[in-house]
Amino acid sequence: MATRRIPRPAAVAVALCAAALLAACAGASRAGCRKHVAKITEYGAVGDGKTLNTAAFAKAVADLSERARDGGAALVVPPGKWLTGPFNLTSHFTLYLDEGAEILASQDMKDWPLIAPLPSYGRGRDEPGPRYSNFIAGSNLTDVIITGKNGTINGQGQVWWDKYRAKELQFTRGYLLELLYSDSIIISNVTFVDSPSWNLHPTYCTNVTISGVTILAPVHSPNTDGIDPDSSSHVKIEDCYIVSGDDCIAVKSGWDEYGIKFNMPSQHIVIKRLTCISPTSAMIALGSEMSGGIRDVRAEDSVAINTESAVRVKSGVGRGGFVKDIFVRGLSLHTMKWVFWMTGNYGQHPDNSSDPNAMPQVTSINYRDVFAENVTMAGRMEGIPNDPYTGICISNVTAQLAPDAKKLQWNCTNVKGVTSDVTPKPCPELGAEGMPCAFPEEELIIGPHKLPKCTY
Ligand SMILES: *[C@@H]1O[C@H](CO)[C@@H](O)[C@H](O)[C@H]1NC(C)=O
Ligand SMILES: *[C@@H]1O[C@H](CO)[C@@H](O)[C@H](O)[C@H]1NC(C)=O
Ligand SMILES: *[C@@H]1O[C@H](CO)[C@@H](O)[C@H](O)[C@H]1NC(C)=O
Ligand SMILES: *[C@@H]1O[C@H](CO)[C@@H](O)[C@H](O)[C@H]1NC(C)=O
Ligand SMILES: *[C@@H]1O[C@H](CO)[C@@H](O)[C@H](O)[C@H]1NC(C)=O
Ligand SMILES: *[C@@H]1O[C@H](CO)[C@@H](O)[C@H](O)[C@H]1NC(C)=O
Ligand SMILES: *[C@@H]1O[C@H](CO)[C@@H](O)[C@H](O)[C@H]1NC(C)=O
Ligand SMILES: *[C@@H]1O[C@H](CO)[C@@H](O)[C@H](O)[C@H]1NC(C)=O
Ligand SMILES: *[C@@H]1O[C@H](CO)[C@@H](O)[C@H](O)[C@H]1NC(C)=O
């Protein structure tokens, strides 16, 4: 279960400072606001949508990283279209996108150098070996903020999707934003569009707040997951709006033997007030890469429209790891293929070395207070033969059926659990109990109590 966290307002207010050197906080003008502010134009950038500004972004970040110890720095991207290749962020740093600012990712693959695969994946996700850079990235950082007045980070992914579909890519596509081994991250009031692949990928991170973020990708674009917390803990995702060609949110923790060896779970994850549209995927997926384990995920007060399924567990033989202590309540679902979907034979393995005895442990999965309309099938529940998904609890659920709904509303294999007050009537594998499902009473404290409000 979750570690108990005692809310201490004073400590929370200086959360960003806590991670910084004391000198940095003393120098900051307002709590959480940066002392040094520079515009990307000061580094020679041109916002005409044509000039390649890769060198300007690199120079700006290198220069501003010198200010980390002296109150931190903000890089302001003014209105305009700022074309650039991939660039890295630094610590005690704010990337601030003004209203009408759009950072455009170069569509020239020569601008995307190859980088090492993630240790918990062992190889690129699309192809073996190294992978293309992520568009915006950072490793081993602390206190990073990406915000502004709803400016846009545009991955211009069409070229990547076309090449991926035509099987013309030798290496794995980059993600739009990937932060590794970092803490105290805030991503707020920005829009991400047309990522080449996954959008936001906090990996091996702690204390990540993602709030007021819009993520848009065509609903048939390949693998454009919205937010993928991966081997990360204390991640809060609030008030986000996601339209995507893959899962709106997918909690992950590494892939088969690489993830088992790396052994870093995703845990203490809070999702509130998500709106999701994803006709071919889940509102929230847990897995399929879950080999380091996933525990203590709390999702509530969220809406899905024209989405394949709500909160889906995906795993398979060879994954190892676990998915447990999952709490879901307050979902409003409109036009769903499946309300409940669990998959025990997801497939997709990194290579031929996956351990056939590495059985995932899936248990304590709780869903309550769900209203769904225009549903094709209430529950498609498939665990793993000889390794059932257990401890499933479903209570207070109404699924109103679509005109073309399936005759069989629940199909359950290798699952065990209880239900109460669920319409239509569940399968016998999920016996009646008459109790509401659990949801932790104590709130998880993640990130600063109040987001720093700074304009530059
Ligand atoms: C970003 O940093 C990583 C190391 O953390 C490095 O491999 C990569 O080349 C850097 N990318 C850019 C565009 O500088
Ligand atoms: C980042 O931290 C990880 C884990 O502590 C370490 O293995 C890695 O070498 C660090 N990377 C850099 C670029 O400092
Ligand atoms: C931010 O911009 C996106 C894309 O233009 C838009 O869909 C969204 O409604 C905007 N969010 C806010 C809070 O204005
Ligand atoms: C995996 O096994 C298949 C069939 O045995 C073989 O064709 C393929 O080359 C192997 N792949 C790797 C990465 O070893
Ligand atoms: C049942 O769920 C609905 C939302 O679908 C909620 O409004 C209602 O309060 C819940 N009832 C109980 C008894 O919790
Ligand atoms: C209900 O779902 C079907 C697909 O099953 C869709 O074609 C139809 O537009 C939906 N109806 C409404 C009212 O949303
Ligand atoms: C029920 O699910 C099993 C797999 O778990 C599948 O083999 C079977 O065809 C399904 N039955 C129906 C009627 O969809
Ligand atoms: C995470 O945030 C909490 C509260 O804001 C803070 O107490 C804690 O030190 C932070 N931990 C890390 C690793 O940043
Ligand atoms: C994002 O906008 C909300 C609503 O206006 C505001 O409360 C929040 O502080 C903003 N986030 C940041 C990091 O400024």
Coordinates of C-alpha atoms and ligand atoms in Angstrom, one line a residue:
M1 CA 0.0 0.0 0.0
A2 CA 0.8 3.6 -0.3
T3 CA 3.4 5.2 2.0
R4 CA 1.6 7.7 4.2
R5 CA 2.5 11.2 3.6
I6 CA 1.9 13.9 6.1
P7 CA 0.9 17.2 4.5
R8 CA 3.0 20.0 5.9
P9 CA 1.9 23.2 4.1
A10 CA 5.2 25.0 4.7
A11 CA 7.3 22.2 3.4
V12 CA 5.0 21.9 0.4
A13 CA 5.2 25.6 -0.4
V14 CA 8.9 25.4 -0.8
A15 CA 8.8 22.0 -2.5
L16 CA 10.7 23.3 -5.5
C17 CA 13.2 25.1 -3.3
A18 CA 13.7 21.9 -1.2
A19 CA 15.3 20.3 -4.2
A20 CA 17.3 23.4 -5.0
L21 CA 20.3 24.8 -3.3
L22 CA 19.4 27.2 -0.6
A23 CA 21.2 30.0 -2.4
A24 CA 18.9 29.4 -5.4
C25 CA 15.8 30.0 -3.3
A26 CA 17.1 33.0 -1.6
G27 CA 17.7 34.6 -5.0
A28 CA 14.3 33.7 -6.5
S29 CA 12.0 36.6 -7.0
R30 CA 8.8 34.8 -6.2
A31 CA 8.3 31.3 -4.8
G32 CA 9.0 28.9 -7.7
C33 CA 9.7 31.7 -10.1
R34 CA 13.0 32.1 -11.8
K35 CA 15.4 34.9 -11.2
H36 CA 16.9 34.8 -14.7
V37 CA 14.7 35.2 -17.8
A38 CA 15.8 35.0 -21.4
K39 CA 14.0 34.9 -24.7
I40 CA 14.9 32.3 -27.4
T41 CA 15.4 35.3 -29.8
E42 CA 18.4 36.4 -27.7
Y43 CA 20.2 33.3 -28.9
G44 CA 19.5 34.0 -32.5
A45 CA 16.3 32.0 -33.0
V46 CA 13.9 33.0 -35.8
G47 CA 10.2 32.2 -35.4
D48 CA 9.3 31.9 -39.1
G49 CA 8.6 28.2 -39.1
K50 CA 11.4 27.6 -41.6
T51 CA 14.7 28.6 -39.9
L52 CA 16.1 25.6 -38.1
N53 CA 16.8 26.8 -34.5
T54 CA 18.5 23.7 -33.0
A55 CA 21.7 25.6 -32.2
A56 CA 19.8 28.4 -30.6
F57 CA 17.9 26.0 -28.2
A58 CA 21.1 24.2 -27.4
K59 CA 22.9 27.5 -26.7
A60 CA 20.0 28.9 -24.6
V61 CA 19.8 25.8 -22.4
A62 CA 23.6 25.6 -22.0
D63 CA 23.8 29.2 -21.1
L64 CA 20.8 29.2 -18.7
S65 CA 22.1 26.0 -17.0
E66 CA 24.8 28.3 -15.6
R67 CA 22.1 30.1 -13.7
A68 CA 20.8 27.0 -11.8
R69 CA 22.6 27.9 -8.6
D70 CA 21.6 31.5 -8.8
G71 CA 17.8 31.4 -8.7
G72 CA 17.3 29.3 -11.8
A73 CA 16.2 30.4 -15.2
A74 CA 13.3 30.6 -17.6
L75 CA 13.6 30.4 -21.3
V76 CA 10.7 32.2 -22.9
V77 CA 9.4 31.2 -26.3
P78 CA 7.4 34.1 -27.7
P79 CA 4.6 33.9 -30.3
G80 CA 5.8 32.4 -33.6
K81 CA 6.7 29.1 -35.1
W82 CA 10.1 27.9 -33.8
L83 CA 11.4 25.0 -35.9
T84 CA 14.1 22.9 -34.2
G85 CA 15.7 19.5 -33.9
P86 CA 15.6 17.7 -30.5
F87 CA 17.0 19.5 -27.5
N88 CA 17.7 18.8 -23.8
L89 CA 16.5 20.6 -20.8
T90 CA 18.4 21.5 -17.6
S91 CA 17.7 21.7 -13.8
H92 CA 16.0 24.7 -12.0
F93 CA 14.7 25.6 -15.4
T94 CA 11.4 26.7 -16.9
L95 CA 10.5 26.4 -20.5
Y96 CA 7.8 29.0 -21.0
L97 CA 5.6 29.0 -24.1
D98 CA 3.7 32.2 -24.6
E99 CA 0.3 32.4 -26.1
G100 CA 0.7 31.7 -29.9
A101 CA 4.1 30.1 -29.4
E102 CA 4.6 26.9 -31.2
I103 CA 7.8 24.8 -31.1
L104 CA 7.9 22.7 -34.3
A105 CA 9.9 19.5 -34.5
S106 CA 12.1 19.1 -37.5
Q107 CA 10.9 16.5 -40.0
D108 CA 14.4 15.8 -41.2
M109 CA 15.6 12.6 -39.6
K110 CA 19.2 13.8 -39.9
D111 CA 18.3 16.2 -37.1
W112 CA 17.4 13.3 -34.8
P113 CA 20.7 11.6 -33.6
L114 CA 20.5 8.1 -32.2
I115 CA 20.6 7.5 -28.5
A116 CA 20.8 4.4 -26.3
P117 CA 17.7 2.4 -25.6
L118 CA 16.2 2.4 -22.1
P119 CA 17.8 -0.1 -19.7
S120 CA 14.3 -1.4 -18.7
Y121 CA 13.4 -2.1 -22.3
G122 CA 16.8 -3.4 -23.6
R123 CA 16.1 -2.1 -27.1
G124 CA 14.0 0.4 -28.9
R125 CA 10.2 -0.2 -28.7
D126 CA 9.6 -0.3 -32.5
E127 CA 12.9 -1.8 -33.6
P128 CA 15.9 -3.5 -31.9
G129 CA 19.0 -1.5 -31.1
P130 CA 19.3 2.2 -30.4
R131 CA 16.5 4.7 -31.0
Y132 CA 16.0 8.2 -32.4
S133 CA 16.4 11.0 -29.9
N134 CA 13.3 12.2 -28.1
F135 CA 12.3 15.7 -29.1
I136 CA 12.5 17.4 -25.7
A137 CA 14.5 15.4 -23.2
G138 CA 16.4 15.5 -19.9
S139 CA 18.3 13.2 -17.7
N140 CA 19.1 13.4 -14.0
L141 CA 17.4 16.8 -13.6
T142 CA 15.6 18.4 -10.7
D143 CA 13.1 21.2 -10.6
V144 CA 11.9 21.5 -14.3
I145 CA 8.8 23.3 -15.3
I146 CA 7.2 23.3 -18.8
T147 CA 4.4 25.8 -18.9
G148 CA 3.1 29.1 -20.3
K149 CA -0.1 30.4 -21.8
N150 CA -1.1 27.2 -23.6
G151 CA 1.6 27.4 -26.3
T152 CA 2.1 24.3 -28.4
I153 CA 4.8 21.7 -28.8
N154 CA 4.2 20.1 -32.2
G155 CA 6.0 16.9 -33.1
Q156 CA 4.9 17.1 -36.8
G157 CA 4.7 13.3 -36.6
Q158 CA 3.1 12.6 -40.0
V159 CA 6.5 11.8 -41.6
W160 CA 7.3 9.3 -38.8
W161 CA 3.8 7.7 -39.0
D162 CA 4.1 7.3 -42.7
K163 CA 7.5 5.7 -42.5
Y164 CA 6.6 3.5 -39.6
R165 CA 3.5 2.2 -41.5
A166 CA 5.6 1.6 -44.6
K167 CA 8.1 -0.3 -42.4
E168 CA 10.8 2.1 -43.6
L169 CA 12.2 3.0 -40.2
Q170 CA 15.4 1.3 -39.1
F171 CA 15.2 2.6 -35.6
T172 CA 12.5 3.4 -33.0
R173 CA 10.7 6.7 -33.2
G174 CA 11.4 9.4 -30.6
Y175 CA 8.9 10.5 -28.0
L176 CA 7.8 14.1 -27.8
L177 CA 9.0 14.6 -24.2
E178 CA 11.1 12.1 -22.2
L179 CA 12.6 12.8 -18.8
L180 CA 14.8 10.2 -17.2
Y181 CA 16.0 9.9 -13.5
S182 CA 14.5 13.3 -12.7
D183 CA 12.4 14.8 -9.9
S184 CA 10.2 17.7 -9.1
I185 CA 8.7 18.1 -12.6
I186 CA 5.7 20.3 -13.5
I187 CA 4.1 20.2 -16.9
S188 CA 1.2 22.6 -17.0
N189 CA -0.9 24.6 -19.4
V190 CA 0.7 23.5 -22.6
T191 CA -0.5 21.7 -25.6
F192 CA 1.3 18.7 -27.3
V193 CA 0.3 17.8 -30.8
D194 CA 1.2 15.1 -33.4
S195 CA 4.0 13.3 -31.5
P196 CA 6.0 10.8 -33.7
S197 CA 5.1 8.2 -31.0
W198 CA 4.3 8.5 -27.3
N199 CA 3.8 12.1 -26.1
L200 CA 4.9 12.5 -22.4
H201 CA 7.2 9.8 -21.1
P202 CA 8.5 10.4 -17.5
T203 CA 10.7 7.5 -16.8
Y204 CA 12.6 6.6 -13.6
C205 CA 11.2 9.9 -12.2
T206 CA 9.6 11.0 -8.9
N207 CA 7.3 13.9 -8.1
V208 CA 5.8 14.7 -11.5
T209 CA 2.8 16.9 -11.8
I210 CA 1.0 17.1 -15.1
S211 CA -1.9 19.5 -15.1
G212 CA -4.0 21.4 -17.6
V213 CA -2.3 19.7 -20.5
T214 CA -3.9 19.2 -23.9
I215 CA -2.6 16.3 -26.0
L216 CA -3.9 15.9 -29.5
A217 CA -3.1 13.3 -32.2
P218 CA -5.2 11.9 -35.0
V219 CA -7.2 8.9 -33.7
H220 CA -5.5 6.6 -36.2
S221 CA -1.9 7.7 -35.7
P222 CA 0.3 4.8 -34.6
N223 CA 1.3 4.5 -30.9
T224 CA 0.6 8.1 -30.0
D225 CA 0.0 7.4 -26.3
G226 CA -0.8 10.5 -24.3
I227 CA 1.0 10.2 -21.0
D228 CA 3.1 7.1 -20.1
P229 CA 4.5 7.2 -16.5
D230 CA 7.2 4.5 -16.7
S231 CA 9.0 3.1 -13.6
S232 CA 8.0 6.4 -12.0
S233 CA 6.5 7.2 -8.6
H234 CA 4.5 10.0 -7.2
V235 CA 3.0 11.1 -10.5
K236 CA -0.1 13.3 -10.5
I237 CA -2.1 13.9 -13.7
E238 CA -5.0 16.3 -13.4
D239 CA -7.3 18.2 -15.7
C240 CA -5.9 16.9 -18.9
Y241 CA -7.6 16.5 -22.2
I242 CA -6.3 13.8 -24.5
V243 CA -7.3 12.7 -28.0
S244 CA -5.0 10.0 -29.3
G245 CA -4.4 7.1 -31.6
D246 CA -3.4 4.9 -28.7
D247 CA -3.9 4.8 -24.9
C248 CA -4.7 8.2 -23.4
I249 CA -2.6 7.2 -20.3
A250 CA -0.5 4.1 -20.1
V251 CA 1.3 3.3 -16.8
K252 CA 4.3 1.1 -17.6
S253 CA 7.5 -0.3 -15.9
G254 CA 9.7 -2.0 -18.4
W255 CA 9.7 -4.9 -20.8
D256 CA 10.1 -8.6 -20.0
E257 CA 13.6 -9.7 -18.8
Y258 CA 14.9 -6.1 -19.1
G259 CA 12.2 -4.7 -16.9
I260 CA 12.4 -7.6 -14.5
K261 CA 16.2 -7.0 -14.1
F262 CA 15.8 -3.2 -13.8
N263 CA 13.1 -3.8 -11.2
M264 CA 11.7 -0.3 -10.8
P265 CA 7.9 -0.1 -10.3
S266 CA 5.5 2.7 -11.2
Q267 CA 3.7 3.5 -8.0
H268 CA 1.6 6.2 -6.2
I269 CA 0.0 7.5 -9.3
V270 CA -3.0 9.8 -9.2
I271 CA -5.2 10.6 -12.2
K272 CA -8.1 13.0 -11.8
R273 CA -10.5 14.8 -14.2
L274 CA -9.1 13.2 -17.3
T275 CA -11.1 13.6 -20.5
C276 CA -10.1 11.0 -23.1
I277 CA -11.0 10.2 -26.7
S278 CA -9.3 7.1 -28.0
P279 CA -11.5 5.0 -30.3
T280 CA -8.9 2.2 -30.8
S281 CA -7.4 2.1 -27.3
A282 CA -7.9 2.6 -23.5
M283 CA -8.6 5.6 -21.4
I284 CA -6.0 4.3 -18.9
A285 CA -3.9 1.2 -19.6
L286 CA -1.8 -0.6 -17.0
G287 CA 0.9 -2.3 -19.1
S288 CA 1.5 -4.0 -21.3
E289 CA 5.1 -3.3 -20.2
M290 CA 4.7 -3.9 -16.5
S291 CA 7.7 -6.0 -15.7
G292 CA 9.0 -3.8 -12.9
G293 CA 5.5 -3.8 -11.3
I294 CA 2.7 -1.3 -11.1
R295 CA 1.1 -0.5 -7.7
D296 CA -1.1 2.1 -6.1
V297 CA -2.8 3.8 -9.0
R298 CA -5.8 5.9 -8.2
A299 CA -8.0 7.2 -11.0
E300 CA -11.2 9.2 -10.4
D301 CA -13.7 11.6 -11.8
S302 CA -12.9 11.1 -15.4
V303 CA -14.7 11.0 -18.8
A304 CA -14.1 8.9 -21.9
I305 CA -15.9 9.5 -25.1
N306 CA -15.8 7.1 -28.1
T307 CA -13.1 5.1 -26.5
E308 CA -12.4 1.4 -26.8
S309 CA -12.2 0.6 -23.1
A310 CA -11.9 2.4 -19.7
V311 CA -9.1 1.1 -17.4
R312 CA -7.4 -1.9 -19.0
V313 CA -4.9 -4.3 -17.5
K314 CA -2.5 -5.7 -20.2
S315 CA 0.2 -8.3 -19.5
G316 CA 1.3 -11.7 -20.6
V317 CA 3.5 -14.7 -19.9
G318 CA 7.2 -13.5 -19.9
R319 CA 6.4 -10.1 -18.4
G320 CA 6.8 -11.1 -14.7
G321 CA 6.2 -8.1 -12.4
F322 CA 2.8 -7.2 -10.9
V323 CA -0.2 -5.0 -11.2
K324 CA -1.9 -4.5 -7.8
D325 CA -3.7 -2.0 -5.6
I326 CA -5.5 -0.3 -8.5
F327 CA -8.4 2.0 -7.4
V328 CA -10.9 3.5 -9.8
R329 CA -14.0 5.5 -9.1
G330 CA -16.3 8.0 -10.7
L331 CA -16.1 7.3 -14.5
S332 CA -18.5 8.6 -17.0
L333 CA -18.2 6.7 -20.3
H334 CA -19.9 7.4 -23.6
T335 CA -19.7 5.0 -26.5
M336 CA -17.4 2.2 -25.4
K337 CA -16.6 -1.1 -27.0
W338 CA -15.8 -2.6 -23.6
V339 CA -16.2 -1.0 -20.2
F340 CA -14.0 -3.5 -18.5
W341 CA -11.1 -5.1 -20.4
M342 CA -8.3 -7.3 -19.1
T343 CA -5.9 -9.0 -21.3
G344 CA -3.5 -11.8 -20.2
N345 CA -2.0 -12.7 -23.6
Y346 CA -0.9 -9.3 -24.9
G347 CA 2.1 -10.7 -26.7
Q348 CA 4.8 -8.3 -28.0
H349 CA 8.2 -9.4 -26.6
P350 CA 11.6 -7.7 -27.0
D351 CA 13.3 -10.8 -28.2
N352 CA 13.4 -14.6 -27.8
S353 CA 14.9 -14.4 -24.3
S354 CA 11.7 -13.7 -22.4
D355 CA 11.4 -16.1 -19.5
P356 CA 8.3 -18.4 -20.1
N357 CA 8.1 -18.8 -16.3
A358 CA 7.9 -15.1 -15.6
M359 CA 4.3 -14.9 -14.6
P360 CA 2.7 -11.5 -13.9
Q361 CA 0.9 -11.2 -10.6
V362 CA -2.4 -9.2 -11.1
T363 CA -4.5 -8.7 -8.0
S364 CA -6.5 -6.1 -6.1
I365 CA -8.1 -4.2 -9.0
N366 CA -11.0 -2.1 -7.8
Y367 CA -13.6 -0.3 -9.9
R368 CA -16.6 1.6 -8.5
D369 CA -19.2 4.2 -9.4
V370 CA -19.1 3.8 -13.1
F371 CA -21.8 5.0 -15.5
A372 CA -21.5 4.0 -19.2
E373 CA -23.8 4.4 -22.1
N374 CA -23.9 3.1 -25.7
V375 CA -21.8 0.1 -24.7
T376 CA -21.1 -2.9 -27.0
M377 CA -19.9 -5.3 -24.3
A378 CA -19.7 -4.7 -20.5
G379 CA -16.7 -7.0 -19.7
R380 CA -14.1 -8.9 -21.6
M381 CA -12.0 -10.3 -18.8
E382 CA -9.1 -12.6 -19.8
G383 CA -6.5 -13.5 -17.2
I384 CA -3.6 -15.9 -17.8
P385 CA -4.2 -19.7 -17.8
N386 CA -2.8 -21.2 -14.5
D387 CA -2.1 -17.6 -13.4
P388 CA -5.5 -16.0 -12.9
Y389 CA -6.1 -12.3 -12.3
T390 CA -7.5 -12.2 -8.8
G391 CA -9.0 -9.8 -6.3
I392 CA -11.1 -8.0 -8.9
C393 CA -13.8 -5.9 -7.3
I394 CA -16.5 -4.1 -9.3
S395 CA -19.3 -2.2 -7.7
N396 CA -22.1 0.3 -8.5
V397 CA -21.8 0.1 -12.3
T398 CA -24.4 0.8 -14.9
A399 CA -23.6 0.0 -18.5
Q400 CA -26.4 0.9 -20.8
L401 CA -26.2 -1.1 -24.0
A402 CA -25.8 0.1 -27.6
P403 CA -28.4 -0.9 -30.2
D404 CA -25.9 -3.4 -31.7
A405 CA -24.6 -4.7 -28.3
K406 CA -23.3 -8.2 -28.0
K407 CA -25.6 -10.9 -26.7
L408 CA -22.9 -12.1 -24.3
Q409 CA -22.2 -9.1 -22.1
W410 CA -19.5 -10.6 -19.9
N411 CA -16.9 -13.1 -21.1
C412 CA -14.6 -14.1 -18.2
T413 CA -11.7 -16.6 -18.3
N414 CA -8.9 -17.0 -15.7
V415 CA -10.2 -14.2 -13.5
K416 CA -11.6 -14.2 -9.9
G417 CA -13.4 -11.5 -8.0
V418 CA -16.5 -10.0 -6.6
T419 CA -19.2 -7.6 -7.7
S420 CA -22.1 -5.7 -6.3
D421 CA -24.8 -3.6 -7.9
V422 CA -23.6 -4.1 -11.4
T423 CA -25.8 -4.0 -14.5
P424 CA -25.8 -6.0 -16.8
K425 CA -25.3 -9.1 -14.6
P426 CA -21.7 -10.1 -14.4
C427 CA -20.2 -13.5 -15.2
P428 CA -20.2 -16.2 -12.4
E429 CA -16.4 -15.9 -12.1
L430 CA -17.1 -12.5 -10.5
G431 CA -19.4 -13.6 -7.7
A432 CA -21.8 -11.3 -5.9
E433 CA -20.7 -9.9 -2.6
G434 CA -22.8 -6.7 -1.9
M435 CA -20.0 -4.5 -0.7
P436 CA -18.6 -1.3 -2.4
C437 CA -15.1 -1.7 -3.6
A438 CA -12.2 -0.1 -1.8
F439 CA -10.7 3.4 -2.5
P440 CA -8.1 4.8 -0.2
E441 CA -9.4 7.5 2.1
E442 CA -6.1 9.3 2.7
E443 CA -5.1 11.5 -0.2
L444 CA -1.6 11.1 -1.7
I445 CA 0.4 14.3 -1.6
I446 CA 2.3 14.7 -4.8
G447 CA 4.3 17.7 -5.9
P448 CA 3.7 21.3 -4.6
H449 CA 0.5 22.1 -2.8
K450 CA -0.2 24.9 -5.3
L451 CA 1.4 25.3 -8.7
P452 CA 3.7 28.2 -8.9
K453 CA 2.1 31.0 -10.9
C454 CA 4.8 32.8 -12.8
T455 CA 4.5 34.8 -16.0
Y456 CA 7.6 35.9 -17.9
Ligands
LIG1 C1 20.6 14.9 -24.5 O1 21.2 14.3 -23.4 C2 21.5 12.9 -23.6 C3 22.2 12.4 -22.4 O2 21.4 12.5 -21.3 C4 22.5 12.7 -24.8 O3 22.6 11.4 -25.1 C5 21.8 13.4 -26.0 O4 22.7 13.4 -27.1 C6 21.4 14.8 -25.7 N1 20.7 15.3 -26.9 C7 20.9 16.5 -27.4 C8 20.0 16.9 -28.5 O5 21.7 17.3 -27.0
LIG2 C1 21.7 9.5 -14.2 O1 21.4 8.8 -13.0 C2 21.5 7.3 -13.2 C3 20.9 6.7 -12.0 O2 21.4 7.2 -10.9 C4 22.9 7.0 -13.6 O3 23.0 5.6 -13.8 C5 23.3 7.7 -14.8 O4 24.7 7.5 -15.1 C6 23.1 9.2 -14.7 N1 23.3 9.8 -16.0 C7 24.0 11.0 -16.2 C8 24.0 11.5 -17.6 O5 24.5 11.6 -15.2
LIG3 C1 -5.2 25.0 -25.3 O1 -5.0 24.9 -26.8 C2 -5.6 23.7 -27.3 C3 -5.2 23.6 -28.7 O2 -5.4 24.8 -29.4 C4 -7.1 23.8 -27.1 O3 -7.7 22.7 -27.6 C5 -7.4 24.0 -25.6 O4 -8.8 24.1 -25.4 C6 -6.6 25.1 -25.0 N1 -6.8 25.1 -23.5 C7 -7.1 26.2 -22.8 C8 -7.2 26.0 -21.4 O5 -7.4 27.2 -23.4
LIG4 C1 13.7 -15.4 -32.6 O1 13.3 -16.7 -33.1 C2 12.9 -16.8 -34.4 C3 12.4 -18.2 -34.7 O2 13.1 -19.1 -33.9 C4 14.0 -16.3 -35.3 O3 13.6 -16.3 -36.6 C5 14.4 -14.9 -34.9 O4 15.6 -14.5 -35.7 C6 14.8 -14.8 -33.4 N1 15.0 -13.5 -33.1 C7 16.0 -13.0 -32.3 C8 16.0 -11.6 -32.0 O5 16.9 -13.8 -31.9
LIG5 C1 -23.0 5.1 -7.9 O1 -22.2 5.7 -9.0 C2 -22.8 6.9 -9.5 C3 -21.9 7.4 -10.6 O2 -22.1 6.5 -11.7 C4 -22.8 8.0 -8.3 O3 -23.4 9.2 -8.8 C5 -23.5 7.4 -7.1 O4 -23.3 8.3 -6.1 C6 -22.9 6.1 -6.7 N1 -23.7 5.5 -5.7 C7 -23.2 5.1 -4.5 C8 -24.1 4.5 -3.6 O5 -22.0 5.3 -4.2
LIG6 C1 -23.3 4.4 -30.3 O1 -22.2 3.6 -30.6 C2 -22.1 3.3 -32.0 C3 -20.9 2.3 -32.2 O2 -21.2 1.2 -31.4 C4 -21.9 4.6 -32.8 O3 -21.9 4.2 -34.2 C5 -23.0 5.5 -32.5 O4 -22.8 6.8 -33.1 C6 -23.1 5.7 -31.0 N1 -24.3 6.5 -30.7 C7 -24.3 7.6 -30.0 C8 -25.7 8.3 -29.8 O5 -23.3 8.1 -29.6
LIG7 C1 -14.7 -15.6 -24.6 O1 -13.3 -15.4 -24.4 C2 -12.5 -16.5 -24.8 C3 -11.0 -16.1 -24.5 O2 -10.8 -15.7 -23.2 C4 -12.6 -16.8 -26.3 O3 -11.9 -17.9 -26.6 C5 -14.1 -17.0 -26.6 O4 -14.2 -17.0 -28.0 C6 -14.9 -15.8 -26.1 N1 -16.3 -16.1 -26.3 C7 -17.1 -15.3 -26.9 C8 -18.5 -15.7 -27.1 O5 -16.8 -14.2 -27.3
LIG8 C1 8.5 15.1 -3.5 O1 7.6 16.1 -3.1 C2 7.3 16.1 -1.7 C3 6.2 17.1 -1.5 O2 6.2 18.2 -2.4 C4 8.6 16.4 -1.0 O3 8.4 16.4 0.4 C5 9.7 15.4 -1.4 O4 10.9 15.7 -0.8 C6 9.8 15.3 -2.9 N1 10.7 14.2 -3.2 C7 11.6 14.2 -4.2 C8 12.4 13.0 -4.4 O5 11.7 15.2 -4.9
LIG9 C1 -2.2 26.7 -15.2 O1 -3.4 27.4 -15.2 C2 -4.2 27.2 -14.0 C3 -5.5 27.8 -14.2 O2 -5.4 29.1 -14.7 C4 -3.4 27.8 -12.8 O3 -4.1 27.6 -11.6 C5 -2.0 27.2 -12.7 O4 -1.2 27.8 -11.8 C6 -1.3 27.3 -14.1 N1 0.0 26.5 -14.0 C7 1.1 27.2 -13.9 C8 2.3 26.3 -13.8 O5 1.3 28.3 -14.0

